[in-house]
XYZ file of C-alpha atoms in Angstrom:
557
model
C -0.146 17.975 33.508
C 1.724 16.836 30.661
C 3.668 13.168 30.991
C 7.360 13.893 30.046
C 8.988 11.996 26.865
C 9.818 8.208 28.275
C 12.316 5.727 26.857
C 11.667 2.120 26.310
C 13.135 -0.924 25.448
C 11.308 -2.809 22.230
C 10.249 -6.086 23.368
C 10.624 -7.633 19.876
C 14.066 -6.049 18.593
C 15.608 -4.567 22.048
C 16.546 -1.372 20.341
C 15.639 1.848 22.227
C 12.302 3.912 21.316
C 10.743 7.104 22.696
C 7.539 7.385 23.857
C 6.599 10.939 23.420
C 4.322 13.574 25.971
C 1.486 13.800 23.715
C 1.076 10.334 22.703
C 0.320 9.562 26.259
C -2.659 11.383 26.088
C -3.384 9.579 22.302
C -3.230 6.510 24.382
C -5.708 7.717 27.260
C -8.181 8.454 25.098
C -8.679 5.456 23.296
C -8.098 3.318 26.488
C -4.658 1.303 25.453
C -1.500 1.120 27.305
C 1.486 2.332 25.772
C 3.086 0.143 22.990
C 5.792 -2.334 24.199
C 7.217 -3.097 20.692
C 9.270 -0.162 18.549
C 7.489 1.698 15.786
C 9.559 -0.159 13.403
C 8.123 -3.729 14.754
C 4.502 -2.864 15.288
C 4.570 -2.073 11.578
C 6.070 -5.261 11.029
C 3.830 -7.094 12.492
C 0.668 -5.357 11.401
C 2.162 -5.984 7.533
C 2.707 -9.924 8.397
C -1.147 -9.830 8.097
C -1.454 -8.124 4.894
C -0.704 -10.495 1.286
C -1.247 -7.693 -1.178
C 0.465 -9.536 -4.365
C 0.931 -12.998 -4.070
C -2.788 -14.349 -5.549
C -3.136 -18.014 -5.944
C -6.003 -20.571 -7.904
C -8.167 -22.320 -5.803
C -12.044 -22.998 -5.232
C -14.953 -21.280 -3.405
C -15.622 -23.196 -0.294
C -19.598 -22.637 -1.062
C -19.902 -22.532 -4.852
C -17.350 -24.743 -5.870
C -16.204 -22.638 -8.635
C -12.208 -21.851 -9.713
C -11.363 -18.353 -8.435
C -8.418 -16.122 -7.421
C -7.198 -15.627 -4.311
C -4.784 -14.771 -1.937
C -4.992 -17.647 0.323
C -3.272 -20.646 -1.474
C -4.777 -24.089 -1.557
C -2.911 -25.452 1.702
C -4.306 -22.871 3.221
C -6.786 -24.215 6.353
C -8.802 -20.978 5.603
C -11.919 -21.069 4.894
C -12.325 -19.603 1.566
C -15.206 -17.779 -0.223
C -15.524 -15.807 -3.632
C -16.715 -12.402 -3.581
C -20.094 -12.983 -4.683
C -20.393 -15.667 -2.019
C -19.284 -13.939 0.994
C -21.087 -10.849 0.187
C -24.419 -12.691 -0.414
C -26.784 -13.763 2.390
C -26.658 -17.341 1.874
C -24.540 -17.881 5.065
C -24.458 -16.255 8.265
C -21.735 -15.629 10.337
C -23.012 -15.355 13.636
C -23.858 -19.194 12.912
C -19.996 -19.359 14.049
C -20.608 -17.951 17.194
C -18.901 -19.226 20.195
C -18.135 -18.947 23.818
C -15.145 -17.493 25.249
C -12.916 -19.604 27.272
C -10.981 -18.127 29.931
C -8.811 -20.684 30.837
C -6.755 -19.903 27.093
C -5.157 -16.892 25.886
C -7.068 -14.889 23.417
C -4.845 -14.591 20.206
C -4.974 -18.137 20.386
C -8.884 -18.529 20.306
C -8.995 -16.134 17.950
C -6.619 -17.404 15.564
C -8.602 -21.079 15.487
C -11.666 -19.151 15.503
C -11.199 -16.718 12.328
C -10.306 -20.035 10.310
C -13.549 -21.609 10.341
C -15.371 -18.339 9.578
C -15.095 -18.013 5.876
C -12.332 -15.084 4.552
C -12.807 -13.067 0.973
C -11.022 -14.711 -1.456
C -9.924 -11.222 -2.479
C -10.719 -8.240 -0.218
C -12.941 -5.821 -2.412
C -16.075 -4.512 -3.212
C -16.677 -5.212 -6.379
C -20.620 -6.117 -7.282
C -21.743 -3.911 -3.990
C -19.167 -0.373 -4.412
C -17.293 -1.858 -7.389
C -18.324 -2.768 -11.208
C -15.997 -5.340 -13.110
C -13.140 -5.353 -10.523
C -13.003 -8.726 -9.802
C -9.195 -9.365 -9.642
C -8.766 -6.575 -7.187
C -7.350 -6.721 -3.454
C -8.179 -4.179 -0.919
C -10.118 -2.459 -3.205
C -13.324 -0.281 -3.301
C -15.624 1.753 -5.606
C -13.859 1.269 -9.030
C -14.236 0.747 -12.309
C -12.795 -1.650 -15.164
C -9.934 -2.744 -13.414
C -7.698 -5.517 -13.031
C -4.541 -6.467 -10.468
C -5.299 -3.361 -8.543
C -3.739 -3.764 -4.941
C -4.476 -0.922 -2.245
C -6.788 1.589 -4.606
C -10.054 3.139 -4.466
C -12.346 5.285 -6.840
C -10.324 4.458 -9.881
C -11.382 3.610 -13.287
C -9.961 1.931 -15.736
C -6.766 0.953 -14.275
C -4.455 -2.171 -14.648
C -1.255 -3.181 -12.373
C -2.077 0.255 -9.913
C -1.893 0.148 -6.325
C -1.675 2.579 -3.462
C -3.816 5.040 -5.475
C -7.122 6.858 -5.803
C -9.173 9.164 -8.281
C -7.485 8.470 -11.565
C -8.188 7.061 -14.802
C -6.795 4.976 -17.099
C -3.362 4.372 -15.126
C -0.877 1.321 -15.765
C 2.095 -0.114 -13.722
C 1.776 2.900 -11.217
C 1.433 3.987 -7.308
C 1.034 6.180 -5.104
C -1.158 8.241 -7.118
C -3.612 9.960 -4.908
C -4.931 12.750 -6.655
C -6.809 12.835 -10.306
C -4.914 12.205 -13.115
C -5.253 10.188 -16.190
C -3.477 8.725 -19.190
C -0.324 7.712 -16.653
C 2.333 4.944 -16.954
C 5.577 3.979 -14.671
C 4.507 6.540 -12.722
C 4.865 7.387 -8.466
C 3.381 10.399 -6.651
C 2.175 12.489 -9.230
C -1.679 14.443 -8.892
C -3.512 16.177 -11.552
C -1.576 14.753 -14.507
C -2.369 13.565 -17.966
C -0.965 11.863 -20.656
C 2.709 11.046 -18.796
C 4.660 8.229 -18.702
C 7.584 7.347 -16.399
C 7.151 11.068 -14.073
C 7.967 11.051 -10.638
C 6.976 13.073 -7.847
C 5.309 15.740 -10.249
C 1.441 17.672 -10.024
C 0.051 19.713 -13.145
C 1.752 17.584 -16.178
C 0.402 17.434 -19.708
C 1.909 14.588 -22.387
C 5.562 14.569 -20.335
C 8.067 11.565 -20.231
C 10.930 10.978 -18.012
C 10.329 13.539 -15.595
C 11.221 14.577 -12.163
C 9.448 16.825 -9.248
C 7.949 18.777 -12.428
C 5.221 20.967 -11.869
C 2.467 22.987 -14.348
C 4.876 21.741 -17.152
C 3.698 20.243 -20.460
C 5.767 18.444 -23.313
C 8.699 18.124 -21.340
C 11.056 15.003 -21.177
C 13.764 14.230 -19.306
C 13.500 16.796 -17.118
C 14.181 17.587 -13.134
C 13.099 20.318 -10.882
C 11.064 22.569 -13.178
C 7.968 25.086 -13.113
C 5.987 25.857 -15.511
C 7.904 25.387 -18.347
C 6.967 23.999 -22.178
C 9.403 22.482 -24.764
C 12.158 21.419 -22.185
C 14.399 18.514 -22.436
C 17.041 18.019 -19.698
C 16.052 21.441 -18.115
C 16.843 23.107 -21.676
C 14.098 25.110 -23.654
C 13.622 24.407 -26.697
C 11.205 25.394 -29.738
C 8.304 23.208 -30.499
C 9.984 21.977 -33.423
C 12.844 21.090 -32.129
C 11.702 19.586 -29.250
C 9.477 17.288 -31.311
C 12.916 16.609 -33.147
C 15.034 15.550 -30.052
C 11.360 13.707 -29.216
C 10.927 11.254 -32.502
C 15.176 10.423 -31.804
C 14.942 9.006 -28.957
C 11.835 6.924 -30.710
C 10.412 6.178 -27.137
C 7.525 3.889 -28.723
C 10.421 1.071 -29.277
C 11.634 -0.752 -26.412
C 15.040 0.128 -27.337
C 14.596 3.785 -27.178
C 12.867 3.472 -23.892
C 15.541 1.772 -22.054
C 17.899 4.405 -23.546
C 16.150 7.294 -21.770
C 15.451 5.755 -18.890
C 19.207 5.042 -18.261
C 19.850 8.499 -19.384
C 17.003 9.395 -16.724
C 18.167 7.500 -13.723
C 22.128 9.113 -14.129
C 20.603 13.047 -14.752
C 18.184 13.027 -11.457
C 21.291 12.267 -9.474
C 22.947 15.324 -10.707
C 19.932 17.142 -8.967
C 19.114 18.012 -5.624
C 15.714 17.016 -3.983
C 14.085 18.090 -1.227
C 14.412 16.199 1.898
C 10.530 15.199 2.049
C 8.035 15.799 -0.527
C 4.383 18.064 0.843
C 1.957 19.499 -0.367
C 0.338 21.966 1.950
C 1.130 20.618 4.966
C 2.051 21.934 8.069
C 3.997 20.567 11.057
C 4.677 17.210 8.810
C 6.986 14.740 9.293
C 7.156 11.828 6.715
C 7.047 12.147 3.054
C 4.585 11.893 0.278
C 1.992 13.613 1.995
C -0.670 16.428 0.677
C -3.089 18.542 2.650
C -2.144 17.069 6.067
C -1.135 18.444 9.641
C 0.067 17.979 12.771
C 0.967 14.578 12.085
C 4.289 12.849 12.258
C 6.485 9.382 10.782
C 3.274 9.422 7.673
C 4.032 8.184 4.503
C 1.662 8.188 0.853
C -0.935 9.933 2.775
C -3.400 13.004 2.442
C -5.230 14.484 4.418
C -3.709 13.134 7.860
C -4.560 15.134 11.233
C -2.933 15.278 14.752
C -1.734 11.290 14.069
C 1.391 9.531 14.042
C 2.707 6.011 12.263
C 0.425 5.917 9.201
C 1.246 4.917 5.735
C -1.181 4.672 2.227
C -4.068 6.425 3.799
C -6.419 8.783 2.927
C -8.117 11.575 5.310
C -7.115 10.194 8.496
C -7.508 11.666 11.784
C -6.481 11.444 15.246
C -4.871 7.988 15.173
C -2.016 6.024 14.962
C -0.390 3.098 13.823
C -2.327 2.051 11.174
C -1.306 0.684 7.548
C -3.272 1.866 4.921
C -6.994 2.848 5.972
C -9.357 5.859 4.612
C -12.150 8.468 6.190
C -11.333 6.984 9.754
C -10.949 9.019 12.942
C -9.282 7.531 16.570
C -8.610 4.107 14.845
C -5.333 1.705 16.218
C -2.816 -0.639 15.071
C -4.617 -1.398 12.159
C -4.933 -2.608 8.499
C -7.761 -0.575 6.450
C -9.905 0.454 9.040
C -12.055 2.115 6.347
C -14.607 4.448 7.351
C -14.338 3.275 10.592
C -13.956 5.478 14.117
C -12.367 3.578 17.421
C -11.388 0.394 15.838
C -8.538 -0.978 17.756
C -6.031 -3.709 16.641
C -8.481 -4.695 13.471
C -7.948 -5.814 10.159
C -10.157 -5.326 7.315
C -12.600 -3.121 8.700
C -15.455 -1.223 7.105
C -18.204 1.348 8.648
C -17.862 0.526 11.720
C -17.292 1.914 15.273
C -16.156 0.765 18.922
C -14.852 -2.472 17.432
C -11.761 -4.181 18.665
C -9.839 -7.252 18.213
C -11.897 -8.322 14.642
C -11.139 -9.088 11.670
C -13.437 -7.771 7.862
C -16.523 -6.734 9.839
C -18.773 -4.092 8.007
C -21.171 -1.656 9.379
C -20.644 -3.028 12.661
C -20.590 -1.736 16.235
C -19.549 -2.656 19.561
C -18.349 -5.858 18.939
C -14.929 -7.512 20.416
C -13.050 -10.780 18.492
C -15.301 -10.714 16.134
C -14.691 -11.870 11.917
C -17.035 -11.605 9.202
C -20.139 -9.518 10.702
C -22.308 -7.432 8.783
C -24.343 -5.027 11.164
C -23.181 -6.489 14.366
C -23.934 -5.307 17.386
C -22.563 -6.317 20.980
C -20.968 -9.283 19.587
C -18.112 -11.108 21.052
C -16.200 -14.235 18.768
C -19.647 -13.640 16.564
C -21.839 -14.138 19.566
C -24.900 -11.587 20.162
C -25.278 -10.446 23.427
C -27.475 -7.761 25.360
C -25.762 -4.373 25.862
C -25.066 -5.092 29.642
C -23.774 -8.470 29.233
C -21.666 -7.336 26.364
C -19.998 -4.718 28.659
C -19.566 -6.904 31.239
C -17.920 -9.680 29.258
C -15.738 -7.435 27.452
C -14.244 -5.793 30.758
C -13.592 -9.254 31.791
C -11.955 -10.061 28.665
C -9.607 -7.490 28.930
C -8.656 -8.341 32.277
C -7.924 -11.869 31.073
C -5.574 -10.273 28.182
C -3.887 -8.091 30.815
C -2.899 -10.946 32.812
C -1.144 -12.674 29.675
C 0.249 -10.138 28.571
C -1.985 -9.617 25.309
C -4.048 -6.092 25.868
C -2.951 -3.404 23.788
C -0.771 -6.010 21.613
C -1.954 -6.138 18.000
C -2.102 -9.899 16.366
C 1.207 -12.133 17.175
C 3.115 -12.577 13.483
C 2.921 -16.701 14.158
C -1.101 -16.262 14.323
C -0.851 -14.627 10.777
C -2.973 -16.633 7.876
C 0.136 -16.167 5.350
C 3.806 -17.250 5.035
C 6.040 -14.349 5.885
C 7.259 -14.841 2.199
C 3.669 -13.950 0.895
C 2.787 -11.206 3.371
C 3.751 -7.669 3.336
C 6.077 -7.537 5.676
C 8.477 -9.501 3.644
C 8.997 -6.488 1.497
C 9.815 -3.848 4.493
C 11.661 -6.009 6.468
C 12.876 -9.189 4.468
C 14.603 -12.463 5.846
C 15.796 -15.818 4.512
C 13.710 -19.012 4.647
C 15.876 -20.099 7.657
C 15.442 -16.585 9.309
C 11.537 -17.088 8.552
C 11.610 -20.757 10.298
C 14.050 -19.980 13.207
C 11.719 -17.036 13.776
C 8.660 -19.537 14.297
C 6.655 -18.199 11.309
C 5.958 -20.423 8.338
C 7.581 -19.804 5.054
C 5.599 -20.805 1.476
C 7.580 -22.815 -0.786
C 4.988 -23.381 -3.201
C 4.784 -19.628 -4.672
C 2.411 -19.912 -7.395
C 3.895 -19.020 -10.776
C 4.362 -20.300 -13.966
C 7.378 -21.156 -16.230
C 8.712 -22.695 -19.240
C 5.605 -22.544 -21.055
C 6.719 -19.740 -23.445
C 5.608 -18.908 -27.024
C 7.036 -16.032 -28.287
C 10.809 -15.324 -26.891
C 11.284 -12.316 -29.020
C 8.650 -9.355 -28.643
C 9.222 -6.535 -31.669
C 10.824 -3.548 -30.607
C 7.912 -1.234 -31.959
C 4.612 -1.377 -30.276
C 3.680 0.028 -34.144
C 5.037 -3.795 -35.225
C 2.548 -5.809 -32.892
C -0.554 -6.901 -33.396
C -3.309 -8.592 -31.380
C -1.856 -11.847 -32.232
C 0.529 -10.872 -29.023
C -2.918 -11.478 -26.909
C -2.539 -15.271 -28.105
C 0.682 -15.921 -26.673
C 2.761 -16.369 -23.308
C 5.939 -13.953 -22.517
C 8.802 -14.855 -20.752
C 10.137 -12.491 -18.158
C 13.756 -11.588 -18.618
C 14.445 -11.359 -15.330
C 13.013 -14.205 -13.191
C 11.730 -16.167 -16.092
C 8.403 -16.417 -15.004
C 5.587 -16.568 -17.928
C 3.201 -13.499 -17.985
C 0.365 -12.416 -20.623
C -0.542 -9.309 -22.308
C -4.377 -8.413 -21.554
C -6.526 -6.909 -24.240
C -6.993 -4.060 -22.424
C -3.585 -3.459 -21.279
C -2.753 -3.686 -25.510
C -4.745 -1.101 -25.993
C -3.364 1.200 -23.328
C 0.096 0.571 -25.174
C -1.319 0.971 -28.657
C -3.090 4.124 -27.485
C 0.020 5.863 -25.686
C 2.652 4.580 -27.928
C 4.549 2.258 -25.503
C 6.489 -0.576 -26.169
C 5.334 -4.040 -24.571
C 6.945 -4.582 -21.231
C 9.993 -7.684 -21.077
C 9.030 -8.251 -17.275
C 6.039 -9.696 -15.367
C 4.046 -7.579 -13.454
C 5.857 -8.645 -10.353
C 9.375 -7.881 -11.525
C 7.668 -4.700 -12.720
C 6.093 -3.730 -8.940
C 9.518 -4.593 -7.686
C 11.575 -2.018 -9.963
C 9.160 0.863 -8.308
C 9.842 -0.441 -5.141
C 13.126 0.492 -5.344
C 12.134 3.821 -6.761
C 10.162 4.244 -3.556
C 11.726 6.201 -0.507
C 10.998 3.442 2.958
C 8.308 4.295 5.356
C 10.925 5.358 7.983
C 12.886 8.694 8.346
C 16.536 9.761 9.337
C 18.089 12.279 11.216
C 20.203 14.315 8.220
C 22.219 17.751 7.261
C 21.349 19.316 4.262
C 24.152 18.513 1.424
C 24.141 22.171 0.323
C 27.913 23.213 1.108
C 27.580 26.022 3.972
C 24.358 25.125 5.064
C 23.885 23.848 8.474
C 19.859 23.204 8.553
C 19.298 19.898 9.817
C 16.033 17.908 9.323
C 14.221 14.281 9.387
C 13.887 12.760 5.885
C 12.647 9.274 4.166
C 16.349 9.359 2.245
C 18.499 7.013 4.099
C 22.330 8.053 4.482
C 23.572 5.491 1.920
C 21.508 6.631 -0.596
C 23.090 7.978 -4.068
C 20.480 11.685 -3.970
C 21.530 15.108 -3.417
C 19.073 15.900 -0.389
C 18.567 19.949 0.695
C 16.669 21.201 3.210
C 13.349 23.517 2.383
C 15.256 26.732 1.583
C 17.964 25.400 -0.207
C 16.197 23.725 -2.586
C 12.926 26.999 -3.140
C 16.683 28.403 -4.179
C 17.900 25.675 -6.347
C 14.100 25.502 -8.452
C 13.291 29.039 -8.044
């Protein structure tokens, strides 16, 4: 018989959450207790684990050398570059250690992960991945550089929360194959676009919104199928290409123009409350191919789960943030590949793993960090199959007692500031509000200014030459130096766009904002006489026109 829904009090925020009749039997299953913290604050917490952007100089604990990572140099961490960790010069069951039951666990385990050493960057790149060095939770790509949250791309610079396309800039949440994008969010099977949003099926558009099976279109919102359109008005060829060489979108100038003209035309324009793509029984947005799953966001290919976000086929689980081909995983960061990992971070091929922290190809193993084919492992200690079992069942009694079973990792245990992590984005807070909290805020942010060289770019990428690779920019906003890569020149040269005035970070922040939040709202559809209500990503003080399903197949069709 079926538990009825139950109401509880968040033991983080206070507020009120439900726990719902079939996530009791999600929680049976995999052998947790029900969550004491909202859905709101376990994603909070999982994200204070998670530094996606904030990369830092420092050296390789083994081979000495200058890398990148996202561990700055105060950092107690140990530290090792990618071709150190992955090689078999060390051996992390060297670290193993006793458990001691007269302490709690998160605090064993935080001391312990710090002496085992950490990837400087978390990717693949020499074992899955060729010339992605400057990548961070990253696997099987190609030629790319400051890729954050991406797999099987090629050829990619400033991308993250993608996979399967091709020679992509300053974009995310791409997760279907396209190639030739720029400025671009949720968009599948496009080519040659720049600045589209929300579209599938694009050839050589710009400025475009929810577009689909269009081509040459520009500054357009809402359309099917359509050719020669600019602001939802057909035109010839000729004069489309006309209208086109006006707005002279290869100067900076011309770009800004259309994109303000861009920004005040989609709010004339209804949207639909979430955005799917064959799914059934959904609730979220930005989700393709998925069902029975609920509160997913940037996903495909989610089944029967519940709290996900930037995954790809996931099944049966919950509360996990970003994670691919998984099944039954929990409270989680990237629990790739992985089936029954529970409160883990970082985890590759592996199964029946809880409590650890970037173990690959691993099973059976409890508090563990850094193992490669482990087996029956506790804190990085082998054990035989019985002893393992027994151990573990006392373990968990020991975490019952203090309160720590079915908890995932305590935000104060967390290797990063809460200004570096994740979190800070979702759910941000002052430097007092950081310290009063009891978390640690970074004051030493790497970054670089006043060393700038050229303080006025040419309007027309046609104007620039490589001489641009010699010199340091300025951003216009924070002021913060950035460079032009060679690559990254010839993606502009070869599109036609002008060279961006802001740093990459500025840049990332802009489609941000752009971004609906990983959290949904009870609304009415704004279509006068309609009643239908529904749960959508588009917060009440947002600017949009939202409709529910039918409103809106009546607006576009």
């Amino acid at each position: 018989m079926s538990k009825e829904e139950e109401k509880k009090i968040c033991q983080n925020c206070k507020k009120d959450f439900a726990i719902e009749p079939d996530d009791f039997g999600f929680y049976e299953k995999i052998g947790v207790p029900p969550p004491t913290f909202c859905p709101e604050c376990r994603r909070q917490r999982r994200l204070a684990w998670r530094n996606d952007f904030i990369f830092y100089n420092r050296k390789c604990d083994l081979c000495k050398r200058d890398i990148i990572s996202v561990y700055s140099p105060d950092n107690p961490q140990v530290i090792y570059c990618n071709k150190c960790w992955w090689s078999d010069k060390w051996d992390p069951k060297s670290y193993g250690q006793n458990f001691d039951f007269s302490r709690p666990f998160f605090k064993q385990f935080s001391e312990f992960r710090l002496k085992v050493p950490a990837l400087s960057l978390f990717n693949d790149n020499t074992i899955g991945s060729e010339n992605c060095e400057y990548t961070q939770d990253f696997a099987f790509g190609k030629n790319c550089y400051m890729c954050m949250v991406a797999w099987r791309i090629q050829d990619c610079m400033y991308v993250c929360y993608s996979a399967d396309t091709k020679d992509t800039v300053d974009s995310m949440d791409i997760l279907g194959t396209g190639e030739g994008l720029y400025e671009s969010i949720f968009d599948e099977k496009c080519f040659g676009c720049r600045n589209v949003y929300y579209s599938s099926a694009l050839i050589n558009c710009s400025f475009c919104y929810d577009c689909s099976g269009c081509e040459f279109c520009f500054l357009c919102v809402n359309l099917r199928n359509k050719k020669y359109c600019i602001k939802n008005v057909q035109y010839t060829k000729e004069e489309y290409e006309k209208i086109l060489a006006f707005y002279e979108l290869e100067t900076f100038g011309g770009s800004e123009k259309a994109k303000r003209e861009f920004e005040n035309f989609i709010l004339t324009k209804p949207r639909k409350y979430a955005f799917f793509r064959n799914c059934v029984n959904c609730i979220g947005d930005k989700l393709t191919n998925s069902k029975n799953s609920k509160y997913v966001f940037n996903t495909r290919k989610a089944e029967n789960s519940k709290y996900l976000e930037n995954g790809d086929t996931q099944k049966d689980s919950y509360d996990l943030c970003i994670g691919g081909e998984l099944s039954e995983c929990y409270e989680g960061l990237t629990p790739d590949h992985s089936n029954r990992a529970l409160f883990t971070i970082y985890t590759w091929k592996s199964v029946n793993i809880l409590y650890s922290e970037s173990c690959q190809s691993s099973k059976n193993c409890f508090g563990c960090v850094a193992l490669k084919y482990g087996e029956y492992s506790i804190f990085n200690k082998q054990y035989t199959k019985e002893e393992y079992f027994k151990l573990k069942k006392k373990i968990i009694e020991h975490m019952k007692n203090g309160g720590e079973w079915g908890e995932f990792f305590p935000m104060k245990y967390s290797p990063f500031a809460y200004n570096e992590s994740m979190a800070n984005l979702s759910f941000p807070m002052t430097k007092n509000e950081i310290i009063n909290s009891g978390l640690c805020f970074q004051d030493n942010l790497q970054q670089t200014k006043g060393k700038t060289t050229l303080k006025e770019i040419p309007d027309n990428i046609n104007d620039i030459s490589d001489n641009i690779l010699n010199e340091i920019l300025e951003c216009t906003k924070c002021k913060r130096n950035y460079k032009i890569t060679p690559n990254e020149f010839s993606f502009y040269k070869k599109w036609r766009i002008p060279v961006p005035r802001n740093c990459f970070f500025c840049r990332l922040e802009k489609r941000f904002s752009l971004r609906t939040l990983s959290s949904v709202w009870h609304r009415k559809c704004m279509k006068e006489g309609c009643k239908n209500e529904f749960e959508t990503a588009y917060a009440p003080d947002r600017p949009e026109i939202i409709y529910c399903e039918n409103c809106y197949q009546k607006e576009v069709y």
